[in-house]
Amino acid sequence: MKKMKRIEIAQYIALGATCLTVLGFVLSGIFGGRIPMTMMGYGVMAGIVSYFFGGFGTAVRMAGKIAKWGWLIVPFPYDIVTGMVSFFISIMVFIGLPIIPIRKAYKEQMMDVEVVE
Protein backbone atom coordinates (compact mmCIF):
# COMPACT_ATOMS: atom_id res chain seq x y z
CA MET A 1 0.00 0.00 0.00
CA LYS A 2 2.90 2.33 0.76
CA LYS A 3 4.39 1.72 -2.69
CA MET A 4 1.03 2.46 -4.27
CA LYS A 5 0.91 5.84 -2.52
CA ARG A 6 4.45 6.66 -3.67
CA ILE A 7 3.63 5.86 -7.29
CA GLU A 8 0.46 7.93 -7.05
CA ILE A 9 2.50 10.92 -5.85
CA ALA A 10 5.01 10.25 -8.64
CA GLN A 11 2.16 10.28 -11.13
CA TYR A 12 1.05 13.76 -10.06
CA ILE A 13 4.60 15.08 -10.18
CA ALA A 14 5.13 13.47 -13.61
CA LEU A 15 1.94 15.05 -14.93
CA GLY A 16 3.10 18.51 -13.90
CA ALA A 17 6.59 17.85 -15.25
CA THR A 18 5.23 16.70 -18.60
CA CYS A 19 3.00 19.77 -18.85
CA LEU A 20 5.93 22.09 -18.06
CA THR A 21 8.20 20.39 -20.58
CA VAL A 22 5.66 20.34 -23.40
CA LEU A 23 4.45 23.89 -22.73
CA GLY A 24 8.03 25.16 -22.58
CA PHE A 25 8.85 23.37 -25.86
CA VAL A 26 5.81 24.86 -27.61
CA LEU A 27 6.46 28.35 -26.27
CA SER A 28 10.14 28.21 -27.20
CA GLY A 29 9.12 27.44 -30.78
CA ILE A 30 6.73 30.37 -30.85
CA PHE A 31 8.48 33.06 -28.81
CA GLY A 32 11.98 31.84 -28.00
CA GLY A 33 13.80 33.28 -25.03
CA ARG A 34 14.75 32.19 -21.57
CA ILE A 35 11.36 31.70 -19.91
CA PRO A 36 10.31 28.70 -22.05
CA MET A 37 13.76 27.14 -21.66
CA THR A 38 13.49 27.61 -17.89
CA MET A 39 10.08 25.93 -17.95
CA MET A 40 11.58 22.98 -19.80
CA GLY A 41 14.42 22.82 -17.28
CA TYR A 42 12.00 22.75 -14.37
CA GLY A 43 9.96 20.10 -16.17
CA VAL A 44 13.02 17.88 -16.62
CA MET A 45 14.04 18.34 -12.98
CA ALA A 46 10.54 17.51 -11.79
CA GLY A 47 10.55 14.46 -14.08
CA ILE A 48 13.73 13.21 -12.44
CA VAL A 49 12.15 13.76 -9.02
CA SER A 50 9.11 11.74 -10.08
CA TYR A 51 11.39 8.83 -10.98
CA PHE A 52 12.78 8.88 -7.43
CA PHE A 53 9.26 8.29 -6.14
CA GLY A 54 8.69 5.34 -8.45
CA GLY A 55 8.66 4.13 -12.01
CA PHE A 56 12.36 4.22 -12.87
CA GLY A 57 12.48 0.46 -13.39
CA THR A 58 9.49 0.64 -15.71
CA ALA A 59 11.18 3.38 -17.75
CA VAL A 60 14.35 1.31 -18.12
CA ARG A 61 12.35 -1.78 -19.13
CA MET A 62 10.41 0.23 -21.73
CA ALA A 63 13.64 1.73 -23.09
CA GLY A 64 15.15 -1.75 -23.27
CA LYS A 65 12.22 -2.99 -25.33
CA ILE A 66 12.61 -0.04 -27.71
CA ALA A 67 16.36 -0.71 -27.98
CA LYS A 68 15.68 -4.38 -28.71
CA TRP A 69 13.60 -3.42 -31.75
CA GLY A 70 16.35 -1.11 -32.97
CA TRP A 71 18.83 -3.90 -32.41
CA LEU A 72 16.80 -6.48 -34.37
CA ILE A 73 16.05 -4.33 -37.41
CA VAL A 74 19.59 -3.30 -38.39
CA PRO A 75 22.23 -5.79 -39.67
CA PHE A 76 25.15 -6.96 -37.50
CA PRO A 77 27.91 -4.38 -37.41
CA TYR A 78 25.49 -1.51 -36.87
CA ASP A 79 23.05 -3.23 -34.55
CA ILE A 80 25.09 -2.66 -31.39
CA VAL A 81 25.36 1.08 -32.01
CA THR A 82 21.71 1.29 -33.06
CA GLY A 83 20.61 -0.51 -29.90
CA MET A 84 22.63 1.80 -27.65
CA VAL A 85 21.51 4.96 -29.45
CA SER A 86 17.85 3.98 -29.40
CA PHE A 87 18.13 3.11 -25.68
CA PHE A 88 19.63 6.49 -24.79
CA ILE A 89 17.20 8.43 -27.00
CA SER A 90 14.25 6.67 -25.38
CA ILE A 91 15.65 7.45 -21.90
CA MET A 92 15.94 11.13 -22.89
CA VAL A 93 12.35 11.12 -24.14
CA PHE A 94 11.22 9.51 -20.89
CA ILE A 95 13.05 12.19 -18.89
CA GLY A 96 11.20 14.89 -20.81
CA LEU A 97 7.86 13.05 -20.80
CA PRO A 98 7.84 11.13 -17.51
CA ILE A 99 4.09 10.54 -17.45
CA ILE A 100 4.42 7.66 -19.94
CA PRO A 101 6.46 5.20 -17.79
CA ILE A 102 5.06 6.48 -14.47
CA ARG A 103 1.49 5.87 -15.64
CA LYS A 104 2.47 2.39 -16.83
CA ALA A 105 4.07 1.66 -13.44
CA TYR A 106 0.89 2.88 -11.73
CA LYS A 107 -1.27 0.57 -13.85
CA GLU A 108 1.05 -2.37 -13.17
CA GLN A 109 0.86 -1.66 -9.43
CA MET A 110 -2.94 -1.49 -9.63
CA MET A 111 -2.99 -4.90 -11.33
CA ASP A 112 -0.75 -6.33 -8.60
CA VAL A 113 -3.00 -4.94 -5.87
CA GLU A 114 -6.09 -6.44 -7.53
CA VAL A 115 -4.41 -9.83 -7.83
CA VAL A 116 -3.43 -9.83 -4.13
CA GLU A 117 -6.93 -8.88 -3.00
Tab-separated table of N, CA and C in Angstrom:
chain	number	residue	atom	x	y	z
A	1	MET	N	0.821	-1.195	0.000
A	1	MET	CA	0.000	0.000	0.000
A	1	MET	C	0.866	1.260	0.000
A	2	LYS	N	2.008	1.180	0.708
A	2	LYS	CA	2.902	2.329	0.760
A	2	LYS	C	3.495	2.620	-0.617
A	3	LYS	N	3.843	1.548	-1.357
A	3	LYS	CA	4.389	1.722	-2.695
A	3	LYS	C	3.347	2.319	-3.632
A	4	MET	N	2.109	1.924	-3.455
A	4	MET	CA	1.025	2.461	-4.274
A	4	MET	C	0.887	3.968	-4.072
A	5	LYS	N	1.005	4.414	-2.829
A	5	LYS	CA	0.907	5.839	-2.525
A	5	LYS	C	2.071	6.609	-3.138
A	6	ARG	N	3.283	6.002	-3.089
A	6	ARG	CA	4.450	6.660	-3.673
A	6	ARG	C	4.304	6.806	-5.181
A	7	ILE	N	3.792	5.778	-5.839
A	7	ILE	CA	3.625	5.859	-7.293
A	7	ILE	C	2.516	6.838	-7.649
A	8	GLU	N	1.509	6.941	-6.800
A	8	GLU	CA	0.458	7.925	-7.047
A	8	GLU	C	1.009	9.344	-6.947
A	9	ILE	N	1.857	9.603	-5.964
A	9	ILE	CA	2.499	10.918	-5.846
A	9	ILE	C	3.398	11.161	-7.055
A	10	ALA	N	4.143	10.131	-7.472
A	10	ALA	CA	5.015	10.252	-8.640
A	10	ALA	C	4.202	10.566	-9.891
A	11	GLN	N	3.008	10.024	-9.964
A	11	GLN	CA	2.160	10.275	-11.128
A	11	GLN	C	1.749	11.748	-11.196
A	12	TYR	N	1.410	12.337	-10.069
A	12	TYR	CA	1.048	13.759	-10.062
A	12	TYR	C	2.239	14.643	-10.396
A	13	ILE	N	3.403	14.309	-9.864
A	13	ILE	CA	4.605	15.079	-10.182
A	13	ILE	C	4.940	14.940	-11.665
A	14	ALA	N	4.819	13.721	-12.199
A	14	ALA	CA	5.127	13.474	-13.605
A	14	ALA	C	4.159	14.214	-14.522
A	15	LEU	N	2.913	14.326	-14.121
A	15	LEU	CA	1.942	15.053	-14.933
A	15	LEU	C	2.320	16.525	-15.021
A	16	GLY	N	2.668	17.115	-13.889
A	16	GLY	CA	3.104	18.510	-13.896
A	16	GLY	C	4.396	18.701	-14.673
A	17	ALA	N	5.318	17.761	-14.527
A	17	ALA	CA	6.588	17.854	-15.245
A	17	ALA	C	6.379	17.754	-16.750
A	18	THR	N	5.509	16.852	-17.173
A	18	THR	CA	5.234	16.703	-18.598
A	18	THR	C	4.586	17.962	-19.153
A	19	CYS	N	3.653	18.534	-18.405
A	19	CYS	CA	3.005	19.774	-18.848
A	19	CYS	C	4.016	20.909	-18.981
A	20	LEU	N	4.912	21.037	-17.991
A	20	LEU	CA	5.931	22.086	-18.061
A	20	LEU	C	6.862	21.881	-19.254
A	21	THR	N	7.273	20.662	-19.483
A	21	THR	CA	8.196	20.386	-20.584
A	21	THR	C	7.546	20.656	-21.931
A	22	VAL	N	6.344	20.159	-22.119
A	22	VAL	CA	5.661	20.338	-23.405
A	22	VAL	C	5.308	21.804	-23.626
A	23	LEU	N	4.803	22.477	-22.597
A	23	LEU	CA	4.454	23.893	-22.732
A	23	LEU	C	5.697	24.732	-23.002
A	24	GLY	N	6.787	24.439	-22.318
A	24	GLY	CA	8.030	25.156	-22.584
A	24	GLY	C	8.544	24.919	-23.988
A	25	PHE	N	8.413	23.681	-24.496
A	25	PHE	CA	8.848	23.366	-25.857
A	25	PHE	C	8.008	24.126	-26.883
A	26	VAL	N	6.696	24.162	-26.675
A	26	VAL	CA	5.811	24.856	-27.609
A	26	VAL	C	6.077	26.361	-27.576
A	27	LEU	N	6.204	26.916	-26.375
A	27	LEU	CA	6.455	28.351	-26.275
A	27	LEU	C	7.826	28.746	-26.797
A	28	SER	N	8.816	27.882	-26.666
A	28	SER	CA	10.138	28.207	-27.203
A	28	SER	C	10.115	28.231	-28.727
A	29	GLY	N	9.270	27.413	-29.328
A	29	GLY	CA	9.122	27.443	-30.780
A	29	GLY	C	8.413	28.693	-31.263
A	30	ILE	N	7.495	29.194	-30.457
A	30	ILE	CA	6.727	30.370	-30.851
A	30	ILE	C	7.477	31.658	-30.535
A	31	PHE	N	7.903	31.809	-29.261
A	31	PHE	CA	8.482	33.062	-28.811
A	31	PHE	C	10.001	33.031	-28.682
A	32	GLY	N	10.551	31.904	-28.296
A	32	GLY	CA	11.977	31.839	-28.003
A	32	GLY	C	12.238	32.489	-26.647
A	33	GLY	N	13.463	32.599	-26.270
A	33	GLY	CA	13.798	33.282	-25.033
A	33	GLY	C	14.099	32.346	-23.891
A	34	ARG	N	14.295	32.942	-22.733
A	34	ARG	CA	14.745	32.188	-21.571
A	34	ARG	C	13.607	31.577	-20.760
A	35	ILE	N	12.460	32.196	-20.743
A	35	ILE	CA	11.362	31.696	-19.912
A	35	ILE	C	10.908	30.300	-20.357
A	36	PRO	N	10.681	30.061	-21.659
A	36	PRO	CA	10.315	28.696	-22.052
A	36	PRO	C	11.417	27.677	-21.776
A	37	MET	N	12.663	28.062	-21.950
A	37	MET	CA	13.760	27.138	-21.659
A	37	MET	C	13.827	26.837	-20.163
A	38	THR	N	13.532	27.826	-19.333
A	38	THR	CA	13.493	27.614	-17.888
A	38	THR	C	12.352	26.669	-17.529
A	39	MET	N	11.202	26.832	-18.188
A	39	MET	CA	10.082	25.931	-17.950
A	39	MET	C	10.454	24.501	-18.305
A	40	MET	N	11.153	24.319	-19.412
A	40	MET	CA	11.583	22.981	-19.803
A	40	MET	C	12.579	22.420	-18.795
A	41	GLY	N	13.466	23.269	-18.296
A	41	GLY	CA	14.425	22.825	-17.283
A	41	GLY	C	13.745	22.373	-16.009
A	42	TYR	N	12.758	23.158	-15.552
A	42	TYR	CA	12.001	22.754	-14.366
A	42	TYR	C	11.214	21.472	-14.611
A	43	GLY	N	10.685	21.319	-15.831
A	43	GLY	CA	9.965	20.100	-16.168
A	43	GLY	C	10.857	18.867	-16.135
A	44	VAL	N	12.074	19.000	-16.642
A	44	VAL	CA	13.017	17.881	-16.624
A	44	VAL	C	13.421	17.548	-15.189
A	45	MET	N	13.680	18.590	-14.380
A	45	MET	CA	14.045	18.339	-12.980
A	45	MET	C	12.906	17.674	-12.217
A	46	ALA	N	11.683	18.130	-12.450
A	46	ALA	CA	10.537	17.506	-11.787
A	46	ALA	C	10.330	16.078	-12.283
A	47	GLY	N	10.637	15.823	-13.554
A	47	GLY	CA	10.548	14.460	-14.076
A	47	GLY	C	11.530	13.525	-13.392
A	48	ILE	N	12.729	14.012	-13.148
A	48	ILE	CA	13.727	13.208	-12.442
A	48	ILE	C	13.274	12.946	-11.011
A	49	VAL	N	12.674	13.945	-10.369
A	49	VAL	CA	12.147	13.763	-9.018
A	49	VAL	C	11.038	12.718	-9.013
A	50	SER	N	10.196	12.728	-10.028
A	50	SER	CA	9.111	11.745	-10.077
A	50	SER	C	9.651	10.325	-10.213
A	51	TYR	N	10.790	10.168	-10.876
A	51	TYR	CA	11.391	8.832	-10.981
A	51	TYR	C	11.946	8.361	-9.646
A	52	PHE	N	12.329	9.284	-8.766
A	52	PHE	CA	12.780	8.877	-7.433
A	52	PHE	C	11.623	8.317	-6.607
A	53	PHE	N	10.422	8.801	-6.856
A	53	PHE	CA	9.255	8.291	-6.140
A	53	PHE	C	8.808	6.935	-6.662
A	54	GLY	N	9.058	6.641	-7.898
A	54	GLY	CA	8.689	5.336	-8.453
A	54	GLY	C	8.586	5.375	-9.952
A	55	GLY	N	8.810	4.234	-10.575
A	55	GLY	CA	8.657	4.131	-12.009
A	55	GLY	C	9.941	4.112	-12.801
A	56	PHE	N	11.089	4.224	-12.139
A	56	PHE	CA	12.358	4.218	-12.867
A	56	PHE	C	12.609	2.868	-13.527
A	57	GLY	N	12.301	1.795	-12.820
A	57	GLY	CA	12.479	0.458	-13.389
A	57	GLY	C	11.608	0.241	-14.610
A	58	THR	N	10.394	0.757	-14.566
A	58	THR	CA	9.491	0.638	-15.714
A	58	THR	C	10.046	1.401	-16.907
A	59	ALA	N	10.604	2.585	-16.660
A	59	ALA	CA	11.185	3.378	-17.750
A	59	ALA	C	12.357	2.652	-18.389
A	60	VAL	N	13.202	2.041	-17.579
A	60	VAL	CA	14.352	1.306	-18.121
A	60	VAL	C	13.884	0.082	-18.908
A	61	ARG	N	12.875	-0.625	-18.400
A	61	ARG	CA	12.353	-1.783	-19.134
A	61	ARG	C	11.744	-1.368	-20.474
A	62	MET	N	11.001	-0.255	-20.484
A	62	MET	CA	10.414	0.227	-21.729
A	62	MET	C	11.498	0.648	-22.716
A	63	ALA	N	12.533	1.331	-22.226
A	63	ALA	CA	13.643	1.734	-23.094
A	63	ALA	C	14.384	0.517	-23.624
A	64	GLY	N	14.512	-0.519	-22.810
A	64	GLY	CA	15.151	-1.753	-23.267
A	64	GLY	C	14.371	-2.432	-24.375
A	65	LYS	N	13.040	-2.403	-24.268
A	65	LYS	CA	12.216	-2.990	-25.333
A	65	LYS	C	12.356	-2.200	-26.631
A	66	ILE	N	12.418	-0.871	-26.518
A	66	ILE	CA	12.612	-0.036	-27.715
A	66	ILE	C	13.980	-0.313	-28.324
A	67	ALA	N	15.003	-0.433	-27.481
A	67	ALA	CA	16.355	-0.714	-27.979
A	67	ALA	C	16.432	-2.085	-28.636
A	68	LYS	N	15.670	-3.044	-28.108
A	68	LYS	CA	15.682	-4.382	-28.709
A	68	LYS	C	15.151	-4.339	-30.139
A	69	TRP	N	14.118	-3.533	-30.386
A	69	TRP	CA	13.597	-3.421	-31.747
A	69	TRP	C	14.617	-2.757	-32.659
A	70	GLY	N	15.298	-1.731	-32.167
A	70	GLY	CA	16.348	-1.106	-32.967
A	70	GLY	C	17.500	-2.045	-33.220
A	71	TRP	N	17.741	-2.943	-32.288
A	71	TRP	CA	18.825	-3.901	-32.411
A	71	TRP	C	18.479	-4.998	-33.404
A	72	LEU	N	17.213	-5.396	-33.481
A	72	LEU	CA	16.805	-6.477	-34.371
A	72	LEU	C	16.647	-6.044	-35.821
A	73	ILE	N	16.358	-4.788	-36.052
A	73	ILE	CA	16.046	-4.330	-37.408
A	73	ILE	C	17.308	-4.143	-38.250
A	74	VAL	N	18.380	-3.657	-37.648
A	74	VAL	CA	19.592	-3.295	-38.387
A	74	VAL	C	20.537	-4.493	-38.449
A	75	PRO	N	21.290	-4.672	-39.568
A	75	PRO	CA	22.228	-5.794	-39.669
A	75	PRO	C	23.402	-5.686	-38.686
A	76	PHE	N	24.199	-6.748	-38.601
A	76	PHE	CA	25.146	-6.964	-37.504
A	76	PHE	C	26.082	-5.819	-37.143
A	77	PRO	N	26.920	-5.305	-37.975
A	77	PRO	CA	27.909	-4.377	-37.412
A	77	PRO	C	27.277	-3.130	-36.818
A	78	TYR	N	26.119	-2.742	-37.330
A	78	TYR	CA	25.494	-1.510	-36.869
A	78	TYR	C	24.480	-1.736	-35.768
A	79	ASP	N	24.121	-2.971	-35.503
A	79	ASP	CA	23.046	-3.228	-34.554
A	79	ASP	C	23.424	-2.860	-33.120
A	80	ILE	N	24.676	-2.994	-32.746
A	80	ILE	CA	25.095	-2.655	-31.386
A	80	ILE	C	24.962	-1.159	-31.163
A	81	VAL	N	25.452	-0.383	-32.118
A	81	VAL	CA	25.364	1.079	-32.008
A	81	VAL	C	23.904	1.527	-32.058
A	82	THR	N	23.126	0.934	-32.947
A	82	THR	CA	21.709	1.290	-33.060
A	82	THR	C	20.961	0.971	-31.775
A	83	GLY	N	21.249	-0.162	-31.172
A	83	GLY	CA	20.612	-0.514	-29.904
A	83	GLY	C	20.952	0.475	-28.803
A	84	MET	N	22.230	0.852	-28.689
A	84	MET	CA	22.632	1.799	-27.648
A	84	MET	C	22.029	3.181	-27.893
A	85	VAL	N	22.053	3.630	-29.130
A	85	VAL	CA	21.511	4.957	-29.450
A	85	VAL	C	20.011	5.003	-29.203
A	86	SER	N	19.295	3.981	-29.622
A	86	SER	CA	17.846	3.985	-29.398
A	86	SER	C	17.520	3.893	-27.901
A	87	PHE	N	18.335	3.172	-27.124
A	87	PHE	CA	18.130	3.109	-25.678
A	87	PHE	C	18.300	4.488	-25.048
A	88	PHE	N	19.376	5.183	-25.395
A	88	PHE	CA	19.629	6.493	-24.795
A	88	PHE	C	18.640	7.553	-25.274
A	89	ILE	N	18.218	7.477	-26.516
A	89	ILE	CA	17.202	8.428	-26.995
A	89	ILE	C	15.880	8.200	-26.284
A	90	SER	N	15.504	6.938	-26.083
A	90	SER	CA	14.248	6.671	-25.384
A	90	SER	C	14.332	7.100	-23.913
A	91	ILE	N	15.496	6.955	-23.278
A	91	ILE	CA	15.653	7.451	-21.900
A	91	ILE	C	15.504	8.968	-21.870
A	92	MET	N	16.069	9.667	-22.842
A	92	MET	CA	15.942	11.132	-22.891
A	92	MET	C	14.485	11.546	-23.108
A	93	VAL	N	13.775	10.812	-23.940
A	93	VAL	CA	12.349	11.117	-24.138
A	93	VAL	C	11.576	10.874	-22.843
A	94	PHE	N	11.911	9.798	-22.138
A	94	PHE	CA	11.219	9.508	-20.887
A	94	PHE	C	11.569	10.508	-19.794
A	95	ILE	N	12.728	11.140	-19.855
A	95	ILE	CA	13.051	12.192	-18.885
A	95	ILE	C	12.210	13.428	-19.177
A	96	GLY	N	12.013	13.735	-20.449
A	96	GLY	CA	11.197	14.892	-20.814
A	96	GLY	C	9.708	14.643	-20.687
A	97	LEU	N	9.277	13.410	-20.880
A	97	LEU	CA	7.861	13.049	-20.799
A	97	LEU	C	7.687	11.920	-19.784
A	98	PRO	N	7.844	12.201	-18.503
A	98	PRO	CA	7.836	11.131	-17.508
A	98	PRO	C	6.479	10.497	-17.250
A	99	ILE	N	5.408	11.086	-17.732
A	99	ILE	CA	4.089	10.543	-17.447
A	99	ILE	C	3.897	9.178	-18.108
A	100	ILE	N	4.602	8.920	-19.213
A	100	ILE	CA	4.419	7.657	-19.935
A	100	ILE	C	4.849	6.460	-19.077
A	101	PRO	N	6.094	6.376	-18.607
A	101	PRO	CA	6.458	5.204	-17.795
A	101	PRO	C	5.859	5.224	-16.390
A	102	ILE	N	5.639	6.409	-15.820
A	102	ILE	CA	5.064	6.477	-14.474
A	102	ILE	C	3.626	5.970	-14.508
A	103	ARG	N	2.871	6.347	-15.518
A	103	ARG	CA	1.493	5.871	-15.643
A	103	ARG	C	1.460	4.357	-15.848
A	104	LYS	N	2.401	3.834	-16.632
A	104	LYS	CA	2.470	2.391	-16.834
A	104	LYS	C	2.805	1.680	-15.528
A	105	ALA	N	3.730	2.252	-14.736
A	105	ALA	CA	4.070	1.659	-13.440
A	105	ALA	C	2.868	1.697	-12.501
A	106	TYR	N	2.084	2.769	-12.567
A	106	TYR	CA	0.886	2.885	-11.733
A	106	TYR	C	-0.135	1.810	-12.108
A	107	LYS	N	-0.325	1.608	-13.408
A	107	LYS	CA	-1.270	0.574	-13.854
A	107	LYS	C	-0.792	-0.824	-13.461
A	108	GLU	N	0.518	-1.074	-13.580
A	108	GLU	CA	1.054	-2.373	-13.170
A	108	GLU	C	0.854	-2.591	-11.674
A	109	GLN	N	1.052	-1.548	-10.878
A	109	GLN	CA	0.864	-1.665	-9.434
A	109	GLN	C	-0.609	-1.898	-9.099
A	110	MET	N	-1.511	-1.263	-9.839
A	110	MET	CA	-2.943	-1.486	-9.627
A	110	MET	C	-3.310	-2.932	-9.926
A	111	MET	N	-2.731	-3.501	-10.987
A	111	MET	CA	-2.992	-4.895	-11.334
A	111	MET	C	-2.476	-5.824	-10.227
A	112	ASP	N	-1.303	-5.517	-9.669
A	112	ASP	CA	-0.751	-6.332	-8.600
A	112	ASP	C	-1.613	-6.269	-7.348
A	113	VAL	N	-2.144	-5.094	-7.041
A	113	VAL	CA	-2.997	-4.944	-5.868
A	113	VAL	C	-4.295	-5.722	-6.056
A	114	GLU	N	-4.860	-5.695	-7.266
A	114	GLU	CA	-6.094	-6.438	-7.533
A	114	GLU	C	-5.853	-7.939	-7.459
A	115	VAL	N	-4.710	-8.402	-7.885
A	115	VAL	CA	-4.407	-9.835	-7.828
A	115	VAL	C	-4.269	-10.287	-6.382
A	116	VAL	N	-3.631	-9.474	-5.545
A	116	VAL	CA	-3.429	-9.825	-4.127
A	116	VAL	C	-4.755	-9.869	-3.402
A	117	GLU	N	-5.636	-8.921	-3.692
A	117	GLU	CA	-6.929	-8.880	-3.001
A	117	GLU	C	-7.808	-9.934	-3.564
